[in-house]
PDB file of C-alpha atoms in Angstrom:
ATOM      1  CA  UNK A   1      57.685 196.182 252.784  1.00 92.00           C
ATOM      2  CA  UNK A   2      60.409 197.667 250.967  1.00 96.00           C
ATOM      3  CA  UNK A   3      60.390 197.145 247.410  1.00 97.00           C
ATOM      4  CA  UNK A   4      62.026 197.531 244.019  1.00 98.00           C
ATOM      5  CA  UNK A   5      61.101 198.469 240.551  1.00 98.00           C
ATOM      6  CA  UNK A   6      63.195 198.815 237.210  1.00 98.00           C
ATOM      7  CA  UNK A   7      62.145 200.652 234.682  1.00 98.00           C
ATOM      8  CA  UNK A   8      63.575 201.716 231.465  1.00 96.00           C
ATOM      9  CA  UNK A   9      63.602 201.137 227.436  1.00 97.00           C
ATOM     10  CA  UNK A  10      63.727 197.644 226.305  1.00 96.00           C
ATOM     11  CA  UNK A  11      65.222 198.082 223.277  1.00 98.00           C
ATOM     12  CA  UNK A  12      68.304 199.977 222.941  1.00 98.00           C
ATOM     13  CA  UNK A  13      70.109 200.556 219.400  1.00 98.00           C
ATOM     14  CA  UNK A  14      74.288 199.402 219.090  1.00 97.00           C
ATOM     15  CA  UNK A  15      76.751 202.032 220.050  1.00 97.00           C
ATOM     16  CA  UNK A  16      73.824 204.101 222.154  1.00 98.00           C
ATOM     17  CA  UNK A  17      73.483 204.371 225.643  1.00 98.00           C
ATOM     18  CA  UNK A  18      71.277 202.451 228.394  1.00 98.00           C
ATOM     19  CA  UNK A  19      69.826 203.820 230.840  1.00 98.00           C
ATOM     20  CA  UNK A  20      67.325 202.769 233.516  1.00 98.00           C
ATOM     21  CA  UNK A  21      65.897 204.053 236.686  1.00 98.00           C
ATOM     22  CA  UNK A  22      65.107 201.841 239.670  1.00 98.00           C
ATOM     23  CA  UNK A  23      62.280 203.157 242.202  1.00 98.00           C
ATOM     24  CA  UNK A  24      62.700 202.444 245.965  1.00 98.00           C
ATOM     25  CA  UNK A  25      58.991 201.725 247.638  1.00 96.00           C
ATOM     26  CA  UNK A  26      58.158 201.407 250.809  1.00 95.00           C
ATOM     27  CA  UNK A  27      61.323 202.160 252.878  1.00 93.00           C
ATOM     28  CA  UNK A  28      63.988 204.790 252.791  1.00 92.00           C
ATOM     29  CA  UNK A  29      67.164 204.716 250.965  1.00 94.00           C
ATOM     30  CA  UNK A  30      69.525 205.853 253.700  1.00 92.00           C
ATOM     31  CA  UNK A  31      72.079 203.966 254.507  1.00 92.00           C
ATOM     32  CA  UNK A  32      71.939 201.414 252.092  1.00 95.00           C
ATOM     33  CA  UNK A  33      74.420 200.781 248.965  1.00 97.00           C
ATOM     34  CA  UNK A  34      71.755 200.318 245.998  1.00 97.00           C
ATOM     35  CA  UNK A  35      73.276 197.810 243.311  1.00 98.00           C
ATOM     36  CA  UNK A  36      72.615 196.935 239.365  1.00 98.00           C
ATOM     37  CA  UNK A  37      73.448 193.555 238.729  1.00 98.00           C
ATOM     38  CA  UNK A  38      73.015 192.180 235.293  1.00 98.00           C
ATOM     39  CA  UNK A  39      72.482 188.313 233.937  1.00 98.00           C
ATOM     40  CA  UNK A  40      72.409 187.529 230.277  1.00 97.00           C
ATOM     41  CA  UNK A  41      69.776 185.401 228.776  1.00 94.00           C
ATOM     42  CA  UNK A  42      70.638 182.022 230.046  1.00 92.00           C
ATOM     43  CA  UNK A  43      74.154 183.234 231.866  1.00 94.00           C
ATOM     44  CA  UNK A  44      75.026 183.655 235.185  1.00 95.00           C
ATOM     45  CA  UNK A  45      75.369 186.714 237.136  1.00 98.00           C
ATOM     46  CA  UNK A  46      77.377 190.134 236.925  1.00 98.00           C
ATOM     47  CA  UNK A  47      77.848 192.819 238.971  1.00 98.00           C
ATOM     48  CA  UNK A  48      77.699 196.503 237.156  1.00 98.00           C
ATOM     49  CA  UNK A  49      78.215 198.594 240.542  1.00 97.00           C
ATOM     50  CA  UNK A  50      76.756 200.286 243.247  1.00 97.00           C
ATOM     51  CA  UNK A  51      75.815 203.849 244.720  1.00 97.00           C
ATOM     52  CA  UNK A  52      75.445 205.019 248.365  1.00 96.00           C
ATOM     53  CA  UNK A  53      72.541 206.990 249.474  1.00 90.00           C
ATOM     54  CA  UNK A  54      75.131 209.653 250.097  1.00 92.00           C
ATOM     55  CA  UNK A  55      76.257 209.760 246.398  1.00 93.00           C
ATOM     56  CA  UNK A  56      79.590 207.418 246.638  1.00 95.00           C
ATOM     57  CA  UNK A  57      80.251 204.702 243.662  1.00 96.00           C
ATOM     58  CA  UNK A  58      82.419 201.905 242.863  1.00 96.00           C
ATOM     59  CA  UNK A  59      82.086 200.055 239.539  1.00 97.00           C
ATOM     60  CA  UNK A  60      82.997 196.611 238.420  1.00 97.00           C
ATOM     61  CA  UNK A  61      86.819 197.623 236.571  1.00 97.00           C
ATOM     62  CA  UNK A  62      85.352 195.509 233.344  1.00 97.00           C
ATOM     63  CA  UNK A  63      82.707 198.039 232.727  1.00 97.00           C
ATOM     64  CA  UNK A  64      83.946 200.792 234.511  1.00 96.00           C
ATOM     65  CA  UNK A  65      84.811 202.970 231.671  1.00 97.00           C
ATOM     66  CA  UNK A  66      80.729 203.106 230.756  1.00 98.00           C
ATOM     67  CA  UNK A  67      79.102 203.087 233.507  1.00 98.00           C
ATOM     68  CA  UNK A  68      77.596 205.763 235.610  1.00 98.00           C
ATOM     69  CA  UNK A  69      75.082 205.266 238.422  1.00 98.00           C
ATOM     70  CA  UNK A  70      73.435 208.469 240.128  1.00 97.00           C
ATOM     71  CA  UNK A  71      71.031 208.870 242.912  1.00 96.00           C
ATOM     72  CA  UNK A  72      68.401 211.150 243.592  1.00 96.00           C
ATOM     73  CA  UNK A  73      67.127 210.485 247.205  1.00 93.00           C
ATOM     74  CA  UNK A  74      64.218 212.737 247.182  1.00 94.00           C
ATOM     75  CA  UNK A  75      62.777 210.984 244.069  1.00 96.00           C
ATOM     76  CA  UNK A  76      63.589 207.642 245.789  1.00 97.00           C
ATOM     77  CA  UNK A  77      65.097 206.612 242.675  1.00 97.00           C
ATOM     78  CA  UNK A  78      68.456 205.475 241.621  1.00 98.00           C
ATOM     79  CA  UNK A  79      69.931 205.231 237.839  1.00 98.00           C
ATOM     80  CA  UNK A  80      72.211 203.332 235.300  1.00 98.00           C
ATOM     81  CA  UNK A  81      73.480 204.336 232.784  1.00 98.00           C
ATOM     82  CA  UNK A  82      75.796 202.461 230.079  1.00 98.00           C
ATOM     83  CA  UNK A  83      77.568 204.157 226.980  1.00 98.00           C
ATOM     84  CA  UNK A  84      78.365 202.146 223.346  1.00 98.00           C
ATOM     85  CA  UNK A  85      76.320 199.125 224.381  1.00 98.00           C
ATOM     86  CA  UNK A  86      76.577 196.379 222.221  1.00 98.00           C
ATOM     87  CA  UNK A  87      74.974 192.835 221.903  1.00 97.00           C
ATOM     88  CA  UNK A  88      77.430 191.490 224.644  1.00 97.00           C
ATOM     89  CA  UNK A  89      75.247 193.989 226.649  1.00 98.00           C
ATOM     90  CA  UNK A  90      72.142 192.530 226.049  1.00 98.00           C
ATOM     91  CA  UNK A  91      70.878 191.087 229.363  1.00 98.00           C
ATOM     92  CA  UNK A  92      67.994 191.262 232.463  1.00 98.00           C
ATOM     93  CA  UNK A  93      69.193 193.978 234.364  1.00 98.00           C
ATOM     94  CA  UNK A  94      68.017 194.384 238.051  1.00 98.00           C
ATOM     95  CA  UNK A  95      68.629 196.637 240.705  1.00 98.00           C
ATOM     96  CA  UNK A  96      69.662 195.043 244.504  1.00 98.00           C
ATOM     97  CA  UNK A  97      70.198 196.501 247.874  1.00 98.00           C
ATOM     98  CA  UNK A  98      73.007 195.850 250.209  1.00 96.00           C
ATOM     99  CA  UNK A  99      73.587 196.644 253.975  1.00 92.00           C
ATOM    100  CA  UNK A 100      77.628 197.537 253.235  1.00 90.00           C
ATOM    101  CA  UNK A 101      79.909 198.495 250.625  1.00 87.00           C
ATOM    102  CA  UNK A 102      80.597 194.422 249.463  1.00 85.00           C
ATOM    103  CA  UNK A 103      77.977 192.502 250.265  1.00 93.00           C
ATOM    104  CA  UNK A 104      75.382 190.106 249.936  1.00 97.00           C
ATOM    105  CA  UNK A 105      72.297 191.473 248.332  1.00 98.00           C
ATOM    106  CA  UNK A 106      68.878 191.058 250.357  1.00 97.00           C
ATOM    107  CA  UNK A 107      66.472 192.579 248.377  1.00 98.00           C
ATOM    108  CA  UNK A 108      65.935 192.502 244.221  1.00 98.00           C
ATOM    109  CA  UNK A 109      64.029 194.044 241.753  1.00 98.00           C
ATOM    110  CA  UNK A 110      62.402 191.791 239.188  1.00 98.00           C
ATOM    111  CA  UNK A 111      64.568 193.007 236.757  1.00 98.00           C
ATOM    112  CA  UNK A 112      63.692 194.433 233.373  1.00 98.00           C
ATOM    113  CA  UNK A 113      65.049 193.237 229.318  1.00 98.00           C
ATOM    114  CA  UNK A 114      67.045 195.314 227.821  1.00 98.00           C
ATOM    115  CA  UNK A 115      68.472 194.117 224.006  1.00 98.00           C
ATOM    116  CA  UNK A 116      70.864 195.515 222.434  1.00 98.00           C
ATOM    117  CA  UNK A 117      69.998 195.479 217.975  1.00 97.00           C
ATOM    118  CA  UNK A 118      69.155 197.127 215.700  1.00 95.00           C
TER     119      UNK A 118
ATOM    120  CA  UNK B   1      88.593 189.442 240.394  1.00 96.00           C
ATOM    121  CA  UNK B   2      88.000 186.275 242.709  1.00 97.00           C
ATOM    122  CA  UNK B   3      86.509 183.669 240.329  1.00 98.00           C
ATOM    123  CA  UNK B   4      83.538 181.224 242.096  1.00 98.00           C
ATOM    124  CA  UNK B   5      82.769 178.037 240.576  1.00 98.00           C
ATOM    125  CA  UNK B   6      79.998 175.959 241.222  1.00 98.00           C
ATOM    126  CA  UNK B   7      79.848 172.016 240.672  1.00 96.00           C
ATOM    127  CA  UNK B   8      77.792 169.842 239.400  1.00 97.00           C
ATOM    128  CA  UNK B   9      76.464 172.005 236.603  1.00 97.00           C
ATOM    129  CA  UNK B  10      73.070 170.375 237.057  1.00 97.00           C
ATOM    130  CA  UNK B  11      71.536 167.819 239.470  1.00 96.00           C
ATOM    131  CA  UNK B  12      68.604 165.362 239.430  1.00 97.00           C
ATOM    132  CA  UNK B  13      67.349 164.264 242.872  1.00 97.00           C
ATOM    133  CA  UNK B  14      64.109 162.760 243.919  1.00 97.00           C
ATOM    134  CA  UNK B  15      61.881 164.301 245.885  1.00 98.00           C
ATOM    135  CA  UNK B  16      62.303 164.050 249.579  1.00 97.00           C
ATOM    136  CA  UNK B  17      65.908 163.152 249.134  1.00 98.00           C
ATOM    137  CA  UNK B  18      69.073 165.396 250.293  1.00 98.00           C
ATOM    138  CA  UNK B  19      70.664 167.912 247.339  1.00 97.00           C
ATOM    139  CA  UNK B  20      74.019 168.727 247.596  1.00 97.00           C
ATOM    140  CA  UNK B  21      76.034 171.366 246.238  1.00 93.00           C
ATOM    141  CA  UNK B  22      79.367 172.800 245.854  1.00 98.00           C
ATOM    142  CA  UNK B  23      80.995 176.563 245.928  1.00 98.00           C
ATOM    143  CA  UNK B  24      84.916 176.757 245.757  1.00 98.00           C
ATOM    144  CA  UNK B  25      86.678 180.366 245.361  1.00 98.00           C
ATOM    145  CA  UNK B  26      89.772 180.860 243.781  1.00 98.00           C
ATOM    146  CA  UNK B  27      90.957 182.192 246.790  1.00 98.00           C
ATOM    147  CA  UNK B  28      90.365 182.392 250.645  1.00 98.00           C
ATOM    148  CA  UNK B  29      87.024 184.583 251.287  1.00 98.00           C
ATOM    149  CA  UNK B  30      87.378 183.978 255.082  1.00 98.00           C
ATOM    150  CA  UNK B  31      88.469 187.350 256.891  1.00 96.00           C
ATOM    151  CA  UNK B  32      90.607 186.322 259.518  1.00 94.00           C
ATOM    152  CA  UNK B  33      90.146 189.714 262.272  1.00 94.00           C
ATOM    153  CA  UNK B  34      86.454 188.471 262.634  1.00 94.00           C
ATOM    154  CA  UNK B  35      86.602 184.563 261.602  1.00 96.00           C
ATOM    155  CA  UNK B  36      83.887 185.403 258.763  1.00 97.00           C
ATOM    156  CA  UNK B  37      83.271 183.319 255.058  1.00 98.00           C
ATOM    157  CA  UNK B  38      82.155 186.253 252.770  1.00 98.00           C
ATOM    158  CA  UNK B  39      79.926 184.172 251.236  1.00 98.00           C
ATOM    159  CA  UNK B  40      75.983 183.895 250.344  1.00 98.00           C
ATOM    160  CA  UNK B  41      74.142 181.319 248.602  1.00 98.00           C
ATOM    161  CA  UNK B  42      70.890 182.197 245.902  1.00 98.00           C
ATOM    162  CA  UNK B  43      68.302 180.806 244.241  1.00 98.00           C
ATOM    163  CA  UNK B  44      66.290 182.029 241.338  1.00 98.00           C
ATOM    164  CA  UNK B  45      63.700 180.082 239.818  1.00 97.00           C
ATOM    165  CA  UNK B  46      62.867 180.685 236.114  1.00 94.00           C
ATOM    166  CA  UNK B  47      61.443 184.521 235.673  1.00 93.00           C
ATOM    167  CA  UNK B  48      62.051 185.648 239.053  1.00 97.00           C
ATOM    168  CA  UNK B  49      64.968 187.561 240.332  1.00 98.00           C
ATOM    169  CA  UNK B  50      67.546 185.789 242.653  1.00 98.00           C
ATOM    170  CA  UNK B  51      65.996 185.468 246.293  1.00 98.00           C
ATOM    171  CA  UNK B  52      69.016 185.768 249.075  1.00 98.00           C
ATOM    172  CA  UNK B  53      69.134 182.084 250.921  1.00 98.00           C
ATOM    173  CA  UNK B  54      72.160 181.996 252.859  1.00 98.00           C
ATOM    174  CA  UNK B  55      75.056 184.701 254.106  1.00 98.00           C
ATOM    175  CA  UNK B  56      78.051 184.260 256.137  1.00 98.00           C
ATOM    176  CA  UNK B  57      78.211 180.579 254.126  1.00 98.00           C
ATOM    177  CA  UNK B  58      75.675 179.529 256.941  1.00 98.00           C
ATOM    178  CA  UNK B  59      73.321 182.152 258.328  1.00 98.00           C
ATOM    179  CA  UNK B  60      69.787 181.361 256.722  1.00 98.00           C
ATOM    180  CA  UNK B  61      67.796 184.228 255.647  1.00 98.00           C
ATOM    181  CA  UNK B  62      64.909 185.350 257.558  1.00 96.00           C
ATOM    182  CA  UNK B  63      62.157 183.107 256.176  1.00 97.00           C
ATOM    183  CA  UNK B  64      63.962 180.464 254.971  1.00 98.00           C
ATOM    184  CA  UNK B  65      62.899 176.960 255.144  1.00 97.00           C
ATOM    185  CA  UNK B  66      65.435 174.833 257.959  1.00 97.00           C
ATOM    186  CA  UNK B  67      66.244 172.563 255.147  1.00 98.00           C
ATOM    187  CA  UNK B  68      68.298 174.480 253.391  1.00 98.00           C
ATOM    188  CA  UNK B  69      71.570 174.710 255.499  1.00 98.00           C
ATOM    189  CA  UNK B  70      75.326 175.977 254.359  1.00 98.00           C
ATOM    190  CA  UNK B  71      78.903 174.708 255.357  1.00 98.00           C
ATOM    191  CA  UNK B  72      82.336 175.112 254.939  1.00 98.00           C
ATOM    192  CA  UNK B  73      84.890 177.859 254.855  1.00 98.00           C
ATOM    193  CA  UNK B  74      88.114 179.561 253.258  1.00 98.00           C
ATOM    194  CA  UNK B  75      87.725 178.186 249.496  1.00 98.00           C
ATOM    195  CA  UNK B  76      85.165 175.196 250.059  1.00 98.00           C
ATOM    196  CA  UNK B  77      81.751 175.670 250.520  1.00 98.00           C
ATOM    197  CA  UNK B  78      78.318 173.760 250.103  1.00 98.00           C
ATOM    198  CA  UNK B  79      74.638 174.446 250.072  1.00 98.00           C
ATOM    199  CA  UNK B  80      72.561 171.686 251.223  1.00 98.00           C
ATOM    200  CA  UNK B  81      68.773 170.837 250.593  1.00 98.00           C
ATOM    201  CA  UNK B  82      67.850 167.754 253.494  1.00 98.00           C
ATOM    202  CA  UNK B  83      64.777 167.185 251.664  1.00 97.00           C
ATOM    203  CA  UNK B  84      64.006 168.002 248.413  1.00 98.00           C
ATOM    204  CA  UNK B  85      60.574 169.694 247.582  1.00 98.00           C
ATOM    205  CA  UNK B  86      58.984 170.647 244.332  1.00 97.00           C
ATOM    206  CA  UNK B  87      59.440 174.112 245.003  1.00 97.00           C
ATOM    207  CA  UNK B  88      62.696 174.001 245.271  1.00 98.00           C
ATOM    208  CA  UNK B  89      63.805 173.383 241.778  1.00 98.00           C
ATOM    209  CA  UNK B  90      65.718 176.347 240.471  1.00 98.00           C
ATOM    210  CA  UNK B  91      69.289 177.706 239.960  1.00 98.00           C
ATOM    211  CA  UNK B  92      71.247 178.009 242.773  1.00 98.00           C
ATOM    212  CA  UNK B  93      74.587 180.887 242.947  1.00 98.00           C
ATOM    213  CA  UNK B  94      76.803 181.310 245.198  1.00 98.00           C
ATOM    214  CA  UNK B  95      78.584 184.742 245.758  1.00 98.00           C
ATOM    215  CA  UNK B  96      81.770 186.288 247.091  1.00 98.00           C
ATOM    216  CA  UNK B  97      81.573 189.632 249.214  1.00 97.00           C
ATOM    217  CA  UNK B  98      84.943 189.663 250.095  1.00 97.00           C
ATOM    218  CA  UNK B  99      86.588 191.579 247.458  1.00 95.00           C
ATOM    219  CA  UNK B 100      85.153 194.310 244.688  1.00 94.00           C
ATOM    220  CA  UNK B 101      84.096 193.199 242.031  1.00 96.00           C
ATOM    221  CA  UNK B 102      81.739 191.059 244.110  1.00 96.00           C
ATOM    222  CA  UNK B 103      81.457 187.899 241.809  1.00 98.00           C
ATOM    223  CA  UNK B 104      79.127 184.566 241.256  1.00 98.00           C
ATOM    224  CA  UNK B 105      79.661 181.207 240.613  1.00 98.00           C
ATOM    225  CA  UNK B 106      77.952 180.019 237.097  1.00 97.00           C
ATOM    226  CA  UNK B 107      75.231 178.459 239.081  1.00 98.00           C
ATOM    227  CA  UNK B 108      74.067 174.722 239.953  1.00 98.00           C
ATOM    228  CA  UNK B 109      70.876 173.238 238.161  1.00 98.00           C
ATOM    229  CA  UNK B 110      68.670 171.618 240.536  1.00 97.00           C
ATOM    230  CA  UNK B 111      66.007 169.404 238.854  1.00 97.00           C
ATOM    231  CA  UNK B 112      63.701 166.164 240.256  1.00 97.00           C
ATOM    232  CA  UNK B 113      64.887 162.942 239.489  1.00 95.00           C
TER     233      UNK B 113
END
């Protein structure tokens, strides 16, 4: 079955960027909008934004200024990246699939740490 | 950004007995051409990604136990355990699809009594 793997540093310095890659197994990515949602340490949910297999984005407005996402299909792989992270950025981040541009998200990585310090 | 909030914050029930909890929007999230709640219901237990239970406020998952069930629509919704089991302690979101930024509720703490 399709699955999904972040990976990434877990340890990212204030004012630097994150960046992570998430690794589609077992299925293809077409057609799908491929998500990063993030959830601080004991918070609730957020979502960061999403990319179409075909390249298309749309980012949550209160990050949207630092965030890019980027595909590459024949790597199966999709990316984050986040510019001047700070501790308010410190979080599990995980990578989701959805069937349409706003949706409900059937399938999640496990997510991966990332903390923002020094 | 439609804001989702979730009550009770946390909830003791005893095994075996019915869990109930509550979603309400900020505004509507019912799309009137099709007659559809753009709503889904999660649960995540500790160290493990959210796992989708229920979209369209009431269509289970594939694989989903019966007991869990969803109602409502517009701005009111709830997510219903019939019988509690041990397994199902965990946090429970709901989320809004109708509008980007696609948002959560803070979640509902579901513990045995």
């Amino acid at each position: 079955q399709v699955q999904l793997q972040e990976s990434g540093p877990g340890l990212v310095k204030p004012s630097e960027t994150l960046s992570l890659t998430c690794t589609v197994s077992g299925g293809s990515m077409s057609n799908y909008y491929w998500n990063w949602i993030r959830q601080p340490p004991g918070k609730g949910l957020e979502w960061i934004g999403y990319i179409y297999y075909s390249g298309d984005t749309n980012y949550n407005p209160s990050l949207k200024s630092r965030v890019t996402i980027s595909v590459d299909t024949s790597k199966k792989q999709f990316s984050l990246k986040l510019t001047s992270v700070t501790a308010a950025d410190t979080a599990v981040y995980y990578c989701a699939r959805a069937t349409t541009v706003v949706s409900y998200f059937d399938l999640w990585g496990r997510g991966t740490l990332v903390t923002v310090s020094s | 950004d439609i804001v989702m909030t979730q009550s009770p914050d946390s909830l003791a029930v005893s095994l075996g007995e019915r869990a109930t909890f509550n979603c309400k929007s900020s505004q509507s999230v019912l799309y009137s051409s099709n007659n559809k709640n753009y709503l889904a219901w999660y649960q995540q237990k500790p160290g493990q990604p959210p796992k989708l239970l229920i979209y369209w406020a009431s269509s289970r998952e594939s694989g989903v136990p019966d007991r869990f069930s969803g109602r409502g629509s517009g701005t009111d919704f709830t997510l219903t355990i019939s019988s509690l089991q041990a397994e199902d302690v965990a946090v429970y979101y709901c989320q809004q699809y109708y509008r980007t930024p696609q948002t959560f509720g803070q979640g509902t703490k579901v513990e045995i009594k």
